[in-house]
Amino acid sequence: AAVPGAGVVSMGMKKEPPKPAVVTRNVLMWFRTDLRLKDNHALHAASVRSKVGNRNLIALFIVSEKEWEQHDEAPIKIDFWMRNLAKLKESLDKLAIPLVIKRAETPESVTSIVEGVVKDMDISHVFWNAELMVDERRRDRRVKRALLALPNTVVEECDDQCVIPPKEIATKTGNPYSVFTPFRNTWSTMVETNPHFLELSDEPTANPDEAKKLYADIFASSAPNSHPHNLDAELMEELYPAGEETAHLRLKDFLAEKAKQYHETRDFPYENGCSSLSPYLSAGVLSTRQCIAAARAANNNKIMVGNDGLRTWIKELIWREFYRNILVHFPRVCMNKPFQPITEHIRWTADQRRFQMWSQGKTGYPIVDAGMRQLNTIGYMHNRVRMIVACFLVKDLFVNWQKGEKYFMNNLIDGDLASNNGGWQWCASTGTDAQPYFRIFNPVLQSQRFDPNGDYIRKWVPELKHLNEKQIHDPYHTLSAKDFAKLGYSKPIVDHADSKKKFQDEFKRIIAEH
Ligand code: FAD
């Protein structure tokens, strides 16, 4: 039978884990997408627990490639995880906390792996941070059932992914929010009035010295520090160096330099006034709490008012929180269903070539091609351009948004199911408070507005690098046929005005018929 206190606990900062009568065995922290020591709720709680009986804290990470493949995780993102895992191991080593790394051949084998570690390493308490996706929640329920069937084993699942745990935020009628602005208002009021939401938890304390001898073979083993992918590995290391320290330095630099102008610069992809922190947030090397707490501190402890740049940046992080809430309360969104059921009736094109041209960056629309080539080269795309390419795939090419969503997940270093799904459904007009169906980005006008000199296009579409700022956004219509042919660049794959009308007509049809 499980000891008192077994089961799920919500780990708010103020709550300490329930104390067992006697702690006689070790404590396990199972890391997943939370590869950090600082402000990690489950790790902190595990560390506190291990000190109760002066026992050892042991860490676990399971390399589960099949599971990641099934979830469309990009190889470049897995590589980033592995590089961060190696850094995490270095930090844990310094604290004499052994990091056990296991490989799961199948997603189902995860349960027996955790069970095996618990038995072999004499564990009484297992801690992890709750994940929000449906499959991961199912996996965790399976593992928990198996562990609770072991004698005197306690599982403690902590809320860590969101600043306010999704179950704690609701409308006045007790329903989950499905529109961003009221969510943001309530979220901000709750955070302003309950400062504990933004309190950061301490790093774990070191194990007793003898742990080094006891687990010498684990300390001597090395963590995988890369994963095969098709991009330039050196460039990726340079663009996204691994480690908590780097992430914090980036956050600090961003807040000191770019953040105050973020509201003015964030939409211009060449300047990139954004933080580039998404890969770190996605791998859990940094928490949303840490980002918002730091930005709030830089903004005189304000969230909704104050410096325009800082509050706009905080607002973007609240979007991240919002999409996590949507995922938890409306899990259909990550099960191949649109948030707006009516949009299931849209008759998408079956033309595979359109999707291929889009994914290769050969649509003949320079801003779209630049975005897709940026993604294919560095596993990242600027937010404004994500919106443009997504809107183009769905509303100009008439391709089901789910194909684009999957392509992004397969290729993004910051792929995040909740934000990616939310972003795609927003652009496709199938989501929560989505862009209305009749508002369709004109890719040429977007390009002229947000890349006025064409520098972003020149960087990623070298065929166009000699064109001036008048020609570069729409070379097919601004150059003579002869000059255009010399570029070796694609002719526009569709006519924007025709496509726009077709999409709007299809939306009107589904509204009339359903
Ligand atoms: P900053 O502008 O510095 O913003 C700071 C942080 O706020 C980001 O790192 C991110 O965590 C969060 N954020 C910013 N904008 C959004 C947003 N619109 N929705 C949710 N969170 C946001 N973001 C991902 O992290 N992973 C994805 O897979 C992803 N897919 C997207 C797909 C589409 C079609 C669209 C339109 C957006 C997507 N986003 C995704 C949101 C956004 O594009 C990225 O978070 C942002 O570009 C990351 O760059 P940054 O860290 O410099 O962002």
Short mmCIF file of C-alpha atoms in Angstrom, two decimals, residues 68-264:
data_model
loop_
_atom_site.label_atom_id
_atom_site.label_comp_id
_atom_site.label_asym_id
_atom_site.label_seq_id
_atom_site.Cartn_x
_atom_site.Cartn_y
_atom_site.Cartn_z
CA TRP A 68 9.31 11.81 -30.04
CA GLU A 69 9.02 10.66 -33.64
CA GLN A 70 5.33 9.92 -33.11
CA HIS A 71 4.92 13.45 -31.77
CA ASP A 72 6.62 14.98 -34.81
CA GLU A 73 9.44 16.42 -32.72
CA ALA A 74 12.03 17.92 -35.07
CA PRO A 75 15.48 16.27 -35.12
CA ILE A 76 16.97 19.72 -34.60
CA LYS A 77 14.86 20.15 -31.48
CA ILE A 78 15.88 16.75 -30.13
CA ASP A 79 19.48 17.74 -30.80
CA PHE A 80 18.90 20.89 -28.74
CA TRP A 81 17.43 18.75 -25.94
CA MET A 82 20.47 16.47 -26.01
CA ARG A 83 22.90 19.37 -25.92
CA ASN A 84 21.02 20.81 -22.95
CA LEU A 85 20.86 17.41 -21.28
CA ALA A 86 24.65 17.23 -21.39
CA LYS A 87 24.85 20.66 -19.74
CA LEU A 88 22.29 19.62 -17.14
CA LYS A 89 24.39 16.57 -16.32
CA GLU A 90 27.43 18.79 -15.78
CA SER A 91 25.48 20.95 -13.34
CA LEU A 92 24.01 17.95 -11.51
CA ASP A 93 27.46 16.33 -11.27
CA LYS A 94 28.68 19.39 -9.38
CA LEU A 95 25.91 18.80 -6.83
CA ALA A 96 26.74 15.10 -6.55
CA ILE A 97 23.29 14.31 -8.01
CA PRO A 98 23.61 11.32 -10.36
CA LEU A 99 21.70 11.62 -13.65
CA VAL A 100 20.55 8.22 -14.85
CA ILE A 101 19.96 8.24 -18.61
CA LYS A 102 17.92 5.39 -20.08
CA ARG A 103 16.80 4.68 -23.62
CA ALA A 104 13.19 3.60 -24.29
CA GLU A 105 12.85 1.40 -27.38
CA THR A 106 9.08 1.96 -27.44
CA PRO A 107 6.83 4.53 -25.74
CA GLU A 108 5.24 1.70 -23.73
CA SER A 109 8.59 0.66 -22.26
CA VAL A 110 8.85 3.97 -20.37
CA THR A 111 6.74 2.55 -17.54
CA SER A 112 8.99 -0.43 -16.93
CA ILE A 113 12.08 1.77 -17.15
CA VAL A 114 10.88 4.10 -14.40
CA GLU A 115 9.72 1.13 -12.36
CA GLY A 116 13.12 -0.51 -12.80
CA VAL A 117 14.99 2.60 -11.66
CA VAL A 118 12.71 2.94 -8.63
CA LYS A 119 13.39 -0.65 -7.59
CA ASP A 120 17.10 -0.73 -8.42
CA MET A 121 17.94 2.56 -6.77
CA ASP A 122 15.80 2.13 -3.69
CA ILE A 123 13.49 5.04 -4.34
CA SER A 124 10.57 5.94 -2.08
CA HIS A 125 9.48 9.23 -3.67
CA VAL A 126 9.20 10.01 -7.36
CA PHE A 127 8.75 13.61 -8.52
CA TRP A 128 7.98 15.04 -11.94
CA ASN A 129 6.42 18.13 -13.43
CA ALA A 130 3.01 17.49 -14.98
CA GLU A 131 2.90 17.68 -18.75
CA LEU A 132 -0.15 19.01 -20.53
CA MET A 133 -0.43 17.04 -23.75
CA VAL A 134 -2.91 14.19 -23.98
CA ASP A 135 -0.41 11.40 -24.78
CA GLU A 136 2.03 12.53 -22.12
CA ARG A 137 -0.74 12.70 -19.54
CA ARG A 138 -1.77 9.16 -20.46
CA ARG A 139 1.83 7.97 -20.19
CA ASP A 140 2.20 9.60 -16.79
CA ARG A 141 -1.01 8.01 -15.53
CA ARG A 142 0.32 4.61 -16.64
CA VAL A 143 3.63 5.15 -14.90
CA LYS A 144 1.95 6.42 -11.77
CA ARG A 145 -0.35 3.41 -11.56
CA ALA A 146 2.63 1.08 -11.84
CA LEU A 147 4.63 2.97 -9.21
CA LEU A 148 1.80 3.22 -6.72
CA ALA A 149 1.45 -0.55 -6.91
CA LEU A 150 4.99 -0.88 -5.51
CA PRO A 151 5.34 -1.02 -1.73
CA ASN A 152 5.68 2.36 -0.01
CA THR A 153 6.18 4.42 -3.11
CA VAL A 154 4.88 7.95 -3.44
CA VAL A 155 4.44 9.90 -6.68
CA GLU A 156 4.31 13.66 -6.56
CA GLU A 157 3.33 15.48 -9.74
CA CYS A 158 3.95 19.23 -9.65
CA ASP A 159 2.39 22.10 -11.58
CA ASP A 160 5.22 23.89 -13.26
CA GLN A 161 4.50 24.50 -16.93
CA CYS A 162 2.24 27.52 -16.50
CA VAL A 163 2.54 30.49 -14.18
CA ILE A 164 -1.07 29.86 -13.13
CA PRO A 165 -1.94 26.16 -13.30
CA PRO A 166 -4.73 25.74 -15.90
CA LYS A 167 -7.10 24.25 -13.34
CA GLU A 168 -6.85 27.42 -11.23
CA ILE A 169 -8.01 29.94 -13.82
CA ALA A 170 -11.63 30.12 -14.99
CA THR A 171 -14.34 32.57 -16.04
CA LYS A 172 -16.87 33.87 -13.49
CA THR A 173 -19.16 30.99 -14.45
CA GLY A 174 -16.38 28.48 -13.81
CA ASN A 175 -15.72 27.70 -17.46
CA PRO A 176 -12.34 27.69 -19.16
CA TYR A 177 -11.45 30.78 -21.16
CA SER A 178 -11.62 30.50 -24.92
CA VAL A 179 -10.90 34.14 -25.79
CA PHE A 180 -7.52 35.71 -25.16
CA THR A 181 -8.27 39.23 -23.89
CA PRO A 182 -10.50 38.27 -20.92
CA PHE A 183 -8.04 35.45 -20.13
CA ARG A 184 -5.20 37.94 -20.10
CA ASN A 185 -7.13 40.35 -17.85
CA THR A 186 -7.97 37.67 -15.28
CA TRP A 187 -4.50 36.16 -15.51
CA SER A 188 -2.87 39.54 -14.88
CA THR A 189 -5.14 40.36 -11.94
CA MET A 190 -4.46 36.98 -10.36
CA VAL A 191 -0.72 37.38 -10.76
CA GLU A 192 -0.76 40.96 -9.45
CA THR A 193 -2.78 39.99 -6.39
CA ASN A 194 -1.06 36.66 -5.65
CA PRO A 195 2.66 37.36 -5.91
CA HIS A 196 3.47 33.71 -5.11
CA PHE A 197 2.64 32.80 -8.73
CA LEU A 198 5.85 34.52 -9.78
CA GLU A 199 8.04 33.37 -6.91
CA LEU A 200 10.93 31.33 -8.24
CA SER A 201 12.01 28.13 -6.56
CA ASP A 202 15.59 27.51 -5.45
CA GLU A 203 18.08 25.23 -7.10
CA PRO A 204 18.43 21.80 -5.46
CA THR A 205 20.94 21.39 -2.67
CA ALA A 206 23.85 19.01 -3.11
CA ASN A 207 23.76 15.36 -2.10
CA PRO A 208 26.11 14.23 0.68
CA ASP A 209 29.64 13.69 -0.66
CA GLU A 210 29.46 9.93 -0.42
CA ALA A 211 26.94 9.93 -3.30
CA LYS A 212 29.91 10.48 -5.61
CA LYS A 213 31.41 7.15 -4.54
CA LEU A 214 28.12 5.33 -4.30
CA TYR A 215 27.13 6.19 -7.87
CA ALA A 216 30.61 6.47 -9.37
CA ASP A 217 29.61 4.54 -12.51
CA ILE A 218 26.75 6.96 -13.23
CA PHE A 219 28.99 9.98 -12.76
CA ALA A 220 31.57 8.40 -15.04
CA SER A 221 29.06 7.83 -17.86
CA SER A 222 28.48 10.55 -20.41
CA ALA A 223 25.19 11.99 -21.62
CA PRO A 224 24.39 12.04 -25.34
CA ASN A 225 25.20 15.57 -26.44
CA SER A 226 23.86 15.56 -29.98
CA HIS A 227 21.22 13.99 -32.21
CA PRO A 228 21.47 13.53 -35.99
CA HIS A 229 19.83 16.25 -38.10
CA ASN A 230 20.23 17.81 -41.53
CA LEU A 231 21.16 21.34 -40.57
CA ASP A 232 24.59 22.87 -40.06
CA ALA A 233 25.52 21.62 -36.56
CA GLU A 234 28.16 24.30 -35.98
CA LEU A 235 25.78 27.06 -36.98
CA MET A 236 23.11 25.64 -34.69
CA GLU A 237 25.54 25.59 -31.76
CA GLU A 238 26.42 29.16 -32.54
CA LEU A 239 22.81 30.32 -32.87
CA TYR A 240 21.46 28.28 -29.97
CA PRO A 241 24.20 27.45 -27.51
CA ALA A 242 22.95 25.04 -24.87
CA GLY A 243 22.63 25.58 -21.14
CA GLU A 244 20.74 27.43 -18.48
CA GLU A 245 23.49 29.99 -18.12
CA THR A 246 23.25 30.98 -21.78
CA ALA A 247 19.48 31.19 -21.57
CA HIS A 248 19.67 33.55 -18.59
CA LEU A 249 22.30 35.68 -20.27
CA ARG A 250 20.04 35.99 -23.32
CA LEU A 251 17.11 36.96 -21.16
CA LYS A 252 19.21 39.55 -19.32
CA ASP A 253 20.62 41.03 -22.54
CA PHE A 254 17.21 41.12 -24.18
CA LEU A 255 15.67 42.94 -21.23
CA ALA A 256 18.57 45.38 -21.08
CA GLU A 257 18.72 46.09 -24.82
CA LYS A 258 15.82 45.20 -27.08
CA ALA A 259 12.83 44.74 -24.81
CA LYS A 260 11.92 48.39 -24.33
CA GLN A 261 11.42 48.86 -28.09
CA TYR A 262 9.88 45.42 -28.60
CA HIS A 263 6.42 46.85 -29.43
CA GLU A 264 7.96 48.78 -32.34
#
